CSV table of C-alpha atoms (C1' of nucleotides) in Angstrom, one decimal:
chain,number,residue,atom,x,y,z
Z,1,MET,CA,-22.2,17.9,1.2
Z,2,ALA,CA,-21.6,15.0,-1.0
Z,3,SER,CA,-22.6,12.3,1.4
Z,4,THR,CA,-24.2,9.1,0.1
Z,5,GLU,CA,-27.6,10.8,-0.2
Z,6,SER,CA,-28.7,12.4,-3.4
Z,7,LEU,CA,-26.7,9.9,-5.5
Z,8,ASN,CA,-28.4,7.8,-8.0
Z,9,ASN,CA,-27.9,4.1,-8.1
Z,10,THR,CA,-25.2,3.9,-10.8
Z,11,GLU,CA,-23.2,6.5,-8.9
Z,12,LYS,CA,-23.4,4.5,-5.7
Z,13,ASP,CA,-22.5,1.3,-7.5
Z,14,ILE,CA,-19.5,3.0,-8.9
Z,15,LEU,CA,-18.3,4.3,-5.6
Z,16,GLU,CA,-18.7,0.9,-4.0
Z,17,ALA,CA,-16.9,-0.8,-6.8
Z,18,ALA,CA,-14.2,1.8,-6.9
Z,19,LYS,CA,-13.7,1.6,-3.1
Z,20,LYS,CA,-13.2,-2.2,-3.4
Z,21,VAL,CA,-10.9,-2.2,-6.3
Z,22,PHE,CA,-8.8,0.7,-5.1
Z,23,VAL,CA,-8.3,-1.0,-1.7
Z,24,GLU,CA,-7.5,-4.3,-3.3
Z,25,LYS,CA,-5.1,-3.1,-5.9
Z,26,GLY,CA,-4.0,0.3,-4.8
Z,27,TYR,CA,-4.4,3.5,-6.9
Z,28,SER,CA,-2.0,2.6,-9.6
Z,29,GLY,CA,-3.0,-1.1,-9.7
Z,30,ALA,CA,-6.6,-0.3,-10.0
Z,31,ARG,CA,-8.0,-0.4,-13.6
Z,32,MET,CA,-10.9,1.7,-14.7
Z,33,GLN,CA,-12.2,-1.4,-16.6
Z,34,ALA,CA,-12.0,-3.5,-13.4
Z,35,ILE,CA,-14.0,-0.9,-11.5
Z,36,ALA,CA,-16.6,-0.8,-14.3
Z,37,ASP,CA,-16.8,-4.6,-14.3
Z,38,GLU,CA,-17.2,-4.7,-10.6
Z,39,ALA,CA,-20.0,-2.1,-10.8
Z,40,ASN,CA,-21.6,-3.9,-13.8
Z,41,ILE,CA,-21.6,-0.8,-16.0
Z,42,ASN,CA,-19.9,0.5,-19.0
Z,43,LYS,CA,-16.5,2.0,-18.5
Z,44,ALA,CA,-17.5,5.3,-20.0
Z,45,MET,CA,-19.9,5.8,-17.1
Z,46,LEU,CA,-17.0,6.2,-14.8
Z,47,HIS,CA,-15.9,9.3,-16.7
Z,48,TYR,CA,-19.5,10.5,-17.2
Z,49,TYR,CA,-20.0,10.6,-13.4
Z,50,PHE,CA,-16.5,11.3,-12.1
Z,51,ARG,CA,-14.6,12.6,-15.0
Z,52,SER,CA,-11.3,10.9,-14.3
Z,53,LYS,CA,-9.6,8.2,-12.3
Z,54,ASP,CA,-8.0,10.8,-10.1
Z,55,ALA,CA,-11.3,12.5,-9.4
Z,56,LEU,CA,-12.9,9.3,-8.5
Z,57,PHE,CA,-10.2,8.4,-6.2
Z,58,ASP,CA,-10.3,11.8,-4.6
Z,59,ARG,CA,-14.0,11.4,-4.1
Z,60,ILE,CA,-13.4,8.3,-2.1
Z,61,VAL,CA,-10.7,9.9,0.0
Z,62,ASP,CA,-13.0,12.8,0.7
Z,63,GLY,CA,-15.6,10.3,1.9
Z,64,ALA,CA,-13.1,8.7,4.2
Z,65,VAL,CA,-11.9,12.0,5.6
Z,66,GLU,CA,-15.4,13.0,6.3
Z,67,ILE,CA,-16.3,9.8,8.1
Z,68,MET,CA,-13.2,10.1,10.3
Z,69,ALA,CA,-13.7,13.7,10.9
Z,70,ARG,CA,-17.2,13.1,12.1
Z,71,GLU,CA,-15.8,10.5,14.4
Z,72,PHE,CA,-12.9,12.4,15.9
Z,73,THR,CA,-13.9,16.0,16.0
Z,74,PRO,CA,-16.7,15.8,18.6
Z,75,VAL,CA,-14.7,13.6,20.9
Z,76,LEU,CA,-11.5,15.7,20.7
Z,77,SER,CA,-13.4,18.9,21.1
Z,78,SER,CA,-15.4,17.7,24.1
Z,79,GLU,CA,-14.7,18.4,27.7
Z,80,GLY,CA,-13.3,15.5,29.7
Z,81,SER,CA,-10.1,13.8,30.8
Z,82,VAL,CA,-7.6,12.3,28.3
Z,83,MET,CA,-8.7,8.8,29.3
Z,84,GLU,CA,-12.4,9.6,28.9
Z,85,LYS,CA,-11.6,10.8,25.4
Z,86,VAL,CA,-9.4,7.8,24.6
Z,87,GLU,CA,-12.1,5.4,25.7
Z,88,MET,CA,-14.7,7.2,23.5
Z,89,LEU,CA,-12.3,7.0,20.6
Z,90,ILE,CA,-11.7,3.3,21.1
Z,91,ASP,CA,-15.4,2.6,21.0
Z,92,GLY,CA,-16.1,5.0,18.2
Z,93,TYR,CA,-13.2,4.1,16.0
Z,94,THR,CA,-13.8,0.3,16.3
Z,95,LYS,CA,-17.4,0.8,15.3
Z,96,THR,CA,-16.6,3.1,12.4
Z,97,ILE,CA,-13.8,0.9,11.0
Z,98,ILE,CA,-15.8,-2.3,11.3
Z,99,GLU,CA,-18.4,-0.4,9.1
Z,100,ASN,CA,-15.7,1.0,6.8
Z,101,PRO,CA,-12.8,-1.4,6.9
Z,102,TYR,CA,-11.2,0.2,3.9
Z,103,ILE,CA,-10.3,3.4,5.6
Z,104,PRO,CA,-7.2,2.5,7.5
Z,105,ILE,CA,-5.8,0.7,4.6
Z,106,PHE,CA,-6.4,3.7,2.4
Z,107,VAL,CA,-4.7,6.0,4.8
Z,108,LEU,CA,-1.6,3.9,5.2
Z,109,ASN,CA,-1.2,2.7,1.6
Z,110,GLU,CA,-2.2,5.5,-0.5
Z,111,LEU,CA,-2.0,8.6,1.6
Z,112,SER,CA,1.5,7.7,2.7
Z,113,GLN,CA,2.6,7.5,-0.9
Z,114,ASN,CA,1.2,10.8,-1.9
Z,115,ALA,CA,1.8,12.5,1.4
Z,116,ASP,CA,2.4,15.9,-0.2
Z,117,LYS,CA,-0.9,15.8,-2.1
Z,118,TYR,CA,-3.2,14.9,0.7
Z,119,GLN,CA,-1.3,16.4,3.6
Z,120,ALA,CA,-2.6,19.8,2.6
Z,121,ARG,CA,-6.2,18.7,2.3
Z,122,LEU,CA,-6.1,17.0,5.7
Z,123,LYS,CA,-4.7,19.9,7.5
Z,124,SER,CA,-6.9,22.4,5.8
Z,125,LYS,CA,-10.3,20.8,5.6
Z,126,MET,CA,-10.2,19.9,9.3
Z,127,GLU,CA,-9.6,22.8,11.5
Z,128,LYS,CA,-9.7,19.7,13.7
Z,129,THR,CA,-6.0,20.2,13.8
Z,130,GLN,CA,-6.7,22.6,16.5
Z,131,PHE,CA,-8.6,20.0,18.4
Z,132,PHE,CA,-5.8,17.6,17.8
Z,133,SER,CA,-3.0,19.8,18.9
Z,134,GLY,CA,-5.2,20.8,21.8
Z,135,PHE,CA,-5.5,17.1,22.7
Z,136,LEU,CA,-1.7,16.7,22.5
Z,137,PHE,CA,-1.4,19.5,24.9
Z,138,GLN,CA,-3.9,18.0,27.3
Z,139,ILE,CA,-1.9,14.8,27.3
Z,140,ALA,CA,1.3,16.6,28.2
Z,141,GLU,CA,-0.6,18.4,30.9
Z,142,GLU,CA,-2.0,15.3,32.5
Z,143,GLN,CA,1.4,13.6,32.3
Z,144,GLN,CA,2.9,16.5,34.2
Z,145,LYS,CA,0.2,16.5,36.8
Z,146,GLY,CA,0.8,12.8,37.4
Z,147,ILE,CA,-2.5,11.7,36.1
Z,148,LEU,CA,-0.9,9.9,33.2
Z,149,LYS,CA,2.5,8.2,33.4
Z,150,PRO,CA,5.2,10.5,32.0
Z,151,VAL,CA,6.1,8.4,28.9
Z,152,GLY,CA,6.0,11.4,26.6
Z,153,VAL,CA,3.2,12.7,24.4
Z,154,ASP,CA,4.5,11.0,21.3
Z,155,GLN,CA,4.8,7.6,22.9
Z,156,PHE,CA,1.4,7.9,24.3
Z,157,ILE,CA,-0.2,8.7,20.9
Z,158,ILE,CA,1.8,6.1,19.1
Z,159,THR,CA,0.9,3.4,21.7
Z,160,VAL,CA,-2.8,4.1,21.7
Z,161,MET,CA,-3.0,4.3,17.9
Z,162,SER,CA,-0.9,1.1,17.5
Z,163,LEU,CA,-3.2,-0.9,19.8
Z,164,LEU,CA,-6.3,0.5,18.1
Z,165,VAL,CA,-5.4,0.8,14.4
Z,166,PHE,CA,-2.9,-1.9,13.6
Z,167,PRO,CA,-5.3,-4.8,14.0
Z,168,PHE,CA,-7.4,-3.3,11.3
Z,169,VAL,CA,-4.5,-2.4,8.9
Z,170,ALA,CA,-3.0,-5.9,9.3
Z,171,ARG,CA,-6.2,-7.8,9.2
Z,172,PRO,CA,-5.3,-9.7,6.1
Z,173,VAL,CA,-2.0,-10.7,7.6
Z,174,PHE,CA,-3.5,-11.7,10.9
Z,175,GLU,CA,-6.5,-13.6,9.4
Z,176,ASN,CA,-4.0,-15.6,7.5
Z,177,MET,CA,-1.6,-16.0,10.3
Z,178,LEU,CA,-4.2,-17.0,12.9
Z,179,GLY,CA,-6.6,-18.8,10.5
Z,180,LEU,CA,-9.6,-16.6,11.1
Z,181,GLU,CA,-12.3,-15.3,8.9
Z,182,LYS,CA,-13.6,-11.8,8.4
Z,183,GLY,CA,-16.6,-12.3,10.6
Z,184,GLN,CA,-14.7,-13.9,13.5
Z,185,TYR,CA,-12.0,-11.2,13.2
Z,186,PHE,CA,-14.4,-8.3,13.6
Z,187,GLU,CA,-16.0,-10.1,16.5
Z,188,MET,CA,-12.6,-10.3,18.1
Z,189,MET,CA,-12.1,-6.6,17.5
Z,190,GLU,CA,-15.3,-6.0,19.4
Z,191,ASN,CA,-13.9,-7.9,22.4
Z,192,ARG,CA,-10.6,-6.1,21.9
Z,193,LYS,CA,-12.0,-2.8,22.9
Z,194,ALA,CA,-12.1,-3.8,26.6
Z,195,LEU,CA,-8.6,-5.2,26.4
Z,196,ILE,CA,-7.2,-2.1,24.9
Z,197,LYS,CA,-8.7,0.0,27.6
Z,198,GLU,CA,-7.2,-2.2,30.2
Z,199,ILE,CA,-3.8,-2.2,28.6
Z,200,ILE,CA,-3.8,1.6,28.4
Z,201,HIS,CA,-5.0,1.9,32.0
Z,202,SER,CA,-2.4,-0.4,33.4
Z,203,SER,CA,0.5,0.9,31.5
Z,204,LEU,CA,-0.1,4.6,30.6
Z,205,VAL,CA,-2.2,5.8,33.5
Z,206,GLU,CA,-0.6,6.5,36.8
Z,207,LYS,CA,-1.9,4.3,39.6
Z,208,LYS,CA,-4.0,6.2,42.0
Z,209,ASN,CA,-2.3,6.1,45.5
Z,210,ILE,CA,-4.9,7.8,47.6
I,1,MET,CA,22.3,-18.1,-1.8
I,2,ALA,CA,21.6,-14.8,-3.3
I,3,SER,CA,22.7,-12.6,-0.5
I,4,THR,CA,24.2,-9.3,-1.3
I,5,GLU,CA,27.6,-10.9,-1.8
I,6,SER,CA,28.7,-11.9,-5.3
I,7,LEU,CA,26.8,-9.1,-6.8
I,8,ASN,CA,28.5,-6.6,-9.0
I,9,ASN,CA,28.0,-2.9,-8.4
I,10,THR,CA,25.4,-2.3,-11.1
I,11,GLU,CA,23.4,-5.1,-9.7
I,12,LYS,CA,23.5,-3.7,-6.2
I,13,ASP,CA,22.6,-0.3,-7.4
I,14,ILE,CA,19.6,-1.7,-9.1
I,15,LEU,CA,18.4,-3.5,-6.1
I,16,GLU,CA,18.8,-0.4,-3.9
I,17,ALA,CA,17.0,1.7,-6.4
I,18,ALA,CA,14.2,-0.8,-6.9
I,19,LYS,CA,13.8,-1.2,-3.2
I,20,LYS,CA,13.3,2.6,-2.9
I,21,VAL,CA,11.0,3.0,-5.8
I,22,PHE,CA,8.9,-0.1,-5.0
I,23,VAL,CA,8.4,1.1,-1.4
I,24,GLU,CA,7.5,4.7,-2.4
I,25,LYS,CA,5.2,3.9,-5.3
I,26,GLY,CA,4.1,0.3,-4.7
I,27,TYR,CA,4.5,-2.4,-7.3
I,28,SER,CA,2.0,-1.1,-9.8
I,29,GLY,CA,3.0,2.5,-9.3
I,30,ALA,CA,6.7,1.8,-9.7
I,31,ARG,CA,8.1,2.5,-13.2
I,32,MET,CA,11.0,0.6,-14.6
I,33,GLN,CA,12.3,3.9,-16.0
I,34,ALA,CA,12.1,5.4,-12.5
I,35,ILE,CA,14.1,2.6,-11.1
I,36,ALA,CA,16.7,3.0,-13.9
I,37,ASP,CA,16.9,6.7,-13.2
I,38,GLU,CA,17.3,6.2,-9.5
I,39,ALA,CA,20.1,3.7,-10.2
I,40,ASN,CA,21.7,5.9,-12.8
I,41,ILE,CA,21.7,3.2,-15.4
I,42,ASN,CA,20.0,2.4,-18.7
I,43,LYS,CA,16.6,0.9,-18.4
I,44,ALA,CA,17.6,-2.2,-20.5
I,45,MET,CA,20.1,-3.1,-17.7
I,46,LEU,CA,17.1,-3.9,-15.5
I,47,HIS,CA,16.0,-6.6,-17.8
I,48,TYR,CA,19.6,-7.7,-18.5
I,49,TYR,CA,20.1,-8.4,-14.8
I,50,PHE,CA,16.6,-9.3,-13.6
I,51,ARG,CA,14.7,-10.2,-16.7
I,52,SER,CA,11.4,-8.6,-15.7
I,53,LYS,CA,9.7,-6.2,-13.3
I,54,ASP,CA,8.1,-9.2,-11.6
I,55,ALA,CA,11.4,-11.0,-11.2
I,56,LEU,CA,13.0,-7.9,-9.8
I,57,PHE,CA,10.3,-7.4,-7.3
I,58,ASP,CA,10.4,-11.1,-6.3
I,59,ARG,CA,14.1,-10.8,-5.7
I,60,ILE,CA,13.5,-8.0,-3.2
I,61,VAL,CA,10.7,-9.9,-1.5
I,62,ASP,CA,13.1,-12.9,-1.2
I,63,GLY,CA,15.6,-10.6,0.5
I,64,ALA,CA,13.1,-9.4,3.0
I,65,VAL,CA,11.9,-12.8,3.8
I,66,GLU,CA,15.4,-14.0,4.4
I,67,ILE,CA,16.2,-11.1,6.7
I,68,MET,CA,13.1,-11.7,8.7
I,69,ALA,CA,13.6,-15.4,8.8
I,70,ARG,CA,17.1,-14.9,10.1
I,71,GLU,CA,15.7,-12.7,12.8
I,72,PHE,CA,12.8,-14.8,14.0
I,73,THR,CA,13.8,-18.4,13.6
I,74,PRO,CA,16.5,-18.6,16.2
I,75,VAL,CA,14.5,-16.8,18.8
I,76,LEU,CA,11.3,-18.8,18.3
I,77,SER,CA,13.2,-22.1,18.2
I,78,SER,CA,15.2,-21.3,21.3
I,79,GLU,CA,14.4,-22.5,24.8
I,80,GLY,CA,13.0,-19.9,27.2
I,81,SER,CA,9.7,-18.4,28.5
I,82,VAL,CA,7.4,-16.5,26.2
I,83,MET,CA,8.4,-13.3,27.8
I,84,GLU,CA,12.1,-14.0,27.3
I,85,LYS,CA,11.4,-14.6,23.6
I,86,VAL,CA,9.2,-11.6,23.3
I,87,GLU,CA,11.9,-9.4,24.7
I,88,MET,CA,14.4,-10.8,22.4
I,89,LEU,CA,12.0,-10.2,19.5
I,90,ILE,CA,11.5,-6.6,20.5
I,91,ASP,CA,15.2,-5.9,20.5
I,92,GLY,CA,15.9,-7.8,17.4
I,93,TYR,CA,13.0,-6.6,15.4
I,94,THR,CA,13.6,-3.0,16.2
I,95,LYS,CA,17.3,-3.2,15.2
I,96,THR,CA,16.5,-5.1,12.0
I,97,ILE,CA,13.8,-2.8,10.9
I,98,ILE,CA,15.8,0.4,11.6
I,99,GLU,CA,18.3,-1.1,9.3
I,100,ASN,CA,15.7,-2.2,6.7
I,101,PRO,CA,12.7,0.2,7.2
I,102,TYR,CA,11.2,-0.9,3.9
I,103,ILE,CA,10.3,-4.4,5.1
I,104,PRO,CA,7.2,-3.8,7.1
I,105,ILE,CA,5.8,-1.5,4.5
I,106,PHE,CA,6.4,-4.2,1.9
I,107,VAL,CA,4.7,-6.8,3.9
I,108,LEU,CA,1.6,-4.7,4.5
I,109,ASN,CA,1.2,-3.0,1.2
I,110,GLU,CA,2.2,-5.5,-1.3
I,111,LEU,CA,2.0,-8.9,0.3
I,112,SER,CA,-1.5,-8.1,1.5
I,113,GLN,CA,-2.5,-7.3,-2.0
I,114,ASN,CA,-1.2,-10.5,-3.6
I,115,ALA,CA,-1.8,-12.7,-0.6
I,116,ASP,CA,-2.3,-15.8,-2.7
I,117,LYS,CA,0.9,-15.4,-4.5
I,118,TYR,CA,3.2,-14.9,-1.5
I,119,GLN,CA,1.3,-16.9,1.1
I,120,ALA,CA,2.6,-20.1,-0.4
I,121,ARG,CA,6.2,-18.9,-0.5
I,122,LEU,CA,6.1,-17.7,3.1
I,123,LYS,CA,4.7,-20.9,4.5
I,124,SER,CA,6.9,-23.2,2.5
I,125,LYS,CA,10.3,-21.5,2.6
I,126,MET,CA,10.1,-21.2,6.3
I,127,GLU,CA,9.5,-24.4,8.0
I,128,LYS,CA,9.6,-21.7,10.7
I,129,THR,CA,5.8,-22.2,10.7
I,130,GLN,CA,6.6,-25.0,13.0
I,131,PHE,CA,8.4,-22.7,15.3
I,132,PHE,CA,5.6,-20.2,15.0
I,133,SER,CA,2.8,-22.6,15.8
I,134,GLY,CA,4.9,-23.9,18.6
I,135,PHE,CA,5.2,-20.4,19.9
I,136,LEU,CA,1.5,-20.0,19.8
I,137,PHE,CA,1.1,-23.2,21.7
I,138,GLN,CA,3.6,-22.0,24.4
I,139,ILE,CA,1.6,-18.9,24.8
I,140,ALA,CA,-1.6,-20.8,25.4
I,141,GLU,CA,0.2,-23.0,27.9
I,142,GLU,CA,1.6,-20.1,29.9
I,143,GLN,CA,-1.7,-18.4,29.9
I,144,GLN,CA,-3.3,-21.6,31.3
I,145,LYS,CA,-0.6,-21.9,33.9
I,146,GLY,CA,-1.2,-18.4,35.1
I,147,ILE,CA,2.1,-17.1,34.0
I,148,LEU,CA,0.5,-14.9,31.4
I,149,LYS,CA,-2.9,-13.2,31.7
I,150,PRO,CA,-5.6,-15.3,30.0
I,151,VAL,CA,-6.3,-12.8,27.3
I,152,GLY,CA,-6.2,-15.4,24.6
I,153,VAL,CA,-3.5,-16.3,22.2
I,154,ASP,CA,-4.7,-14.2,19.4
I,155,GLN,CA,-5.1,-11.1,21.4
I,156,PHE,CA,-1.6,-11.6,22.9
I,157,ILE,CA,0.0,-11.9,19.4
I,158,ILE,CA,-2.0,-9.0,18.0
I,159,THR,CA,-1.1,-6.8,20.9
I,160,VAL,CA,2.6,-7.5,20.8
I,161,MET,CA,2.8,-7.0,17.1
I,162,SER,CA,0.7,-3.9,17.2
I,163,LEU,CA,3.0,-2.3,19.7
I,164,LEU,CA,6.1,-3.4,17.9
I,165,VAL,CA,5.3,-3.2,14.2
I,166,PHE,CA,2.8,-0.4,13.8
I,167,PRO,CA,5.1,2.5,14.6
I,168,PHE,CA,7.3,1.4,11.7
I,169,VAL,CA,4.5,0.9,9.2
I,170,ALA,CA,2.9,4.2,10.1
I,171,ARG,CA,6.1,6.1,10.3
I,172,PRO,CA,5.3,8.5,7.5
I,173,VAL,CA,2.0,9.3,9.1
I,174,PHE,CA,3.4,9.8,12.6
I,175,GLU,CA,6.4,11.8,11.4
I,176,ASN,CA,4.0,14.1,9.7
I,177,MET,CA,1.5,14.1,12.6
I,178,LEU,CA,4.0,14.8,15.3
I,179,GLY,CA,6.4,16.8,13.3
I,180,LEU,CA,9.5,14.6,13.5
I,181,GLU,CA,12.2,13.6,11.1
I,182,LYS,CA,13.5,10.2,10.2
I,183,GLY,CA,16.5,10.3,12.5
I,184,GLN,CA,14.5,11.5,15.5
I,185,TYR,CA,11.9,8.9,14.8
I,186,PHE,CA,14.3,6.0,14.8
I,187,GLU,CA,15.9,7.3,18.0
I,188,MET,CA,12.4,7.3,19.5
I,189,MET,CA,11.9,3.7,18.4
I,190,GLU,CA,15.0,2.8,20.3
I,191,ASN,CA,13.6,4.3,23.5
I,192,ARG,CA,10.3,2.6,22.7
I,193,LYS,CA,11.8,-0.8,23.2
I,194,ALA,CA,11.8,-0.4,26.9
I,195,LEU,CA,8.3,1.1,26.9
I,196,ILE,CA,6.9,-1.8,25.0
I,197,LYS,CA,8.4,-4.3,27.4
I,198,GLU,CA,6.9,-2.4,30.3
I,199,ILE,CA,3.5,-2.3,28.6
I,200,ILE,CA,3.5,-6.0,27.9
I,201,HIS,CA,4.6,-6.8,31.4
I,202,SER,CA,2.1,-4.7,33.1
I,203,SER,CA,-0.8,-5.8,31.0
I,204,LEU,CA,-0.3,-9.2,29.6
I,205,VAL,CA,1.8,-10.9,32.3
I,206,GLU,CA,0.2,-12.1,35.5
I,207,LYS,CA,1.5,-10.3,38.5
I,208,LYS,CA,3.5,-12.6,40.7
I,209,ASN,CA,1.8,-13.0,44.1
I,210,ILE,CA,4.4,-14.9,46.0
W,1,DC,C1',-46.7,12.1,-29.1
W,2,DA,C1',-42.7,14.8,-29.8
W,3,DA,C1',-39.0,17.5,-28.1
W,4,DA,C1',-35.4,17.7,-24.7
W,5,DG,C1',-32.3,16.4,-21.4
W,6,DG,C1',-30.1,13.1,-19.2
W,7,DT,C1',-28.1,8.2,-19.4
W,8,DT,C1',-25.7,4.4,-21.6
W,9,DT,C1',-23.2,2.0,-25.1
W,10,DA,C1',-19.7,0.7,-28.6
W,11,DT,C1',-15.7,2.3,-30.8
W,12,DC,C1',-11.8,4.7,-31.1
W,13,DC,C1',-7.3,7.2,-29.7
W,14,DA,C1',-3.0,8.9,-27.8
W,15,DA,C1',0.2,8.3,-24.3
W,16,DA,C1',2.6,5.5,-21.2
W,17,DT,C1',4.9,1.4,-20.1
W,18,DG,C1',7.2,-3.2,-19.9
W,19,DG,C1',10.0,-5.4,-22.7
W,20,DT,C1',13.1,-6.6,-27.0
W,21,DT,C1',16.9,-6.1,-30.1
W,22,DA,C1',20.8,-5.0,-32.6
W,23,DA,C1',24.6,-2.3,-32.4
W,24,DT,C1',28.6,-0.6,-29.5
W,25,DA,C1',32.0,-0.2,-25.8
W,26,DC,C1',34.8,-2.6,-22.8
W,27,DA,C1',37.8,-5.9,-20.5
W,28,DA,C1',40.1,-10.1,-20.1
W,29,DA,C1',42.5,-13.8,-22.3
W,30,DG,C1',45.2,-15.7,-26.0
U,1,DC,C1',46.9,-6.8,-31.3
U,2,DT,C1',43.1,-9.7,-31.9
U,3,DT,C1',39.5,-12.5,-30.2
U,4,DT,C1',35.8,-13.4,-27.2
U,5,DG,C1',32.5,-12.9,-23.9
U,6,DT,C1',30.3,-9.5,-21.0
U,7,DA,C1',28.3,-4.9,-20.0
U,8,DT,C1',25.9,-0.9,-21.9
U,9,DT,C1',23.3,1.9,-24.9
U,10,DA,C1',19.8,3.9,-28.1
U,11,DA,C1',16.0,2.9,-30.7
U,12,DC,C1',12.1,0.4,-31.4
U,13,DC,C1',7.7,-2.4,-30.5
U,14,DA,C1',3.3,-4.4,-28.7
U,15,DT,C1',0.2,-3.9,-25.3
U,16,DT,C1',-2.2,-1.8,-21.9
U,17,DT,C1',-4.8,1.9,-20.1
U,18,DG,C1',-7.1,6.3,-19.1
U,19,DG,C1',-9.9,8.9,-21.6
U,20,DA,C1',-12.8,11.0,-25.6
U,21,DT,C1',-16.6,10.9,-28.8
U,22,DA,C1',-20.7,10.3,-31.3
U,23,DA,C1',-24.5,7.6,-31.8
U,24,DA,C1',-28.4,5.1,-29.4
U,25,DC,C1',-31.6,4.8,-25.7
U,26,DC,C1',-34.6,6.2,-22.0
U,27,DT,C1',-37.5,9.1,-19.3
U,28,DT,C1',-39.6,13.2,-18.4
U,29,DT,C1',-42.5,17.0,-19.7
U,30,DG,C1',-44.9,20.3,-22.5
DNA sequence: CAAAGGTTTATCCAAATGGTTAATACAAAG
DNA sequence: CTTTGTATTAACCATTTGGATAAACCTTTG
């Protein structure tokens, strides 16, 4: 429910504008008036459609959660080796985040700040937690069997996510630091998919000695 | 100038409290009253010592910049191969951030949002930019000479920083996701130093074929 | 075309918030 | 002990901001 379908234009405009302003300014820094301006509508419309700033924000979070769930659930619940799943995640995540660059920033900035509030929602709405803990278990298993290097489950997860997620979270910093523009940067992220896979293979996967 | 010396107690208390509240709530979300409460002082004292919210925030940013500059400048301006420098940075950064965990969160959350405002300060205050661009050049050089794998300068930088920085930025998320506590997490980051070096060696450094 | 229901607007409001001020407490110096 | 400059407090203020409201405006439909 509540995807982008079945929304009238004003509603979509509001969501787009809100997304932008919330990401740029953060929840507290975002002004309802700024969102209204960005959407070219009267401020009262925000409340007409979404009742409150909080509700509007939550709606966007819900959207993000849904997008990520759609991305992760099928991969994590599929059959296949850890590395097969990881490679699928790298491709899928990169694609999804290039389409929705606001998501990782949201997760890090806002969800970290109100951990208590959103933690519940995350764990509940996605029974995916099953898949996730199952995935953790599978990693442990393959590390024990000698398929993966025995670096520990936590380090494995942290490493993969660092390589995959950080470039998107720190995009503003990197673009500035390396003198790139948004377009170039995303192109670079496309190329990066292959590099990440190589890095993981050469450092977290046990070399086959047949 | 303006290190922690030569500050009376109230002043130190304020800075500590402000650091905490700013990191937890972000600049806009932070309330002067909350900072005062955290420091157990009257709200007016904040203005007495630091004049305004903005000035107080800037003061903390300055502190962070100084700490990081002290960390990076000597390493980047030293003699030595890229990998020697990278290894020094890994050790130094990990130590510094465990002592000042607020810094990476600050950089990412706040500095990204007011890029324009702080970009200037960063580039000016540190002529370090020289050292940095010099470092970039050295990476290009070693990649060309076949010392480092030719993955490109940008990818090299992004990869190293991802592995090193992300675990600290995403600490709240990971602690929650993996069920760890602050102490355990930092311990893990200590161990991670070695792992990061291995990863970089096995994936970004050309294998010696003597 | 007129009633009805949904949409949009201008205006207003109460609460929150950064900041000010004037009075008070305190400590050091004479 | 008094003076003087600093530290601290309580009360107050102006502005901002999320939100409410009632009137005006469309659009649909009977």
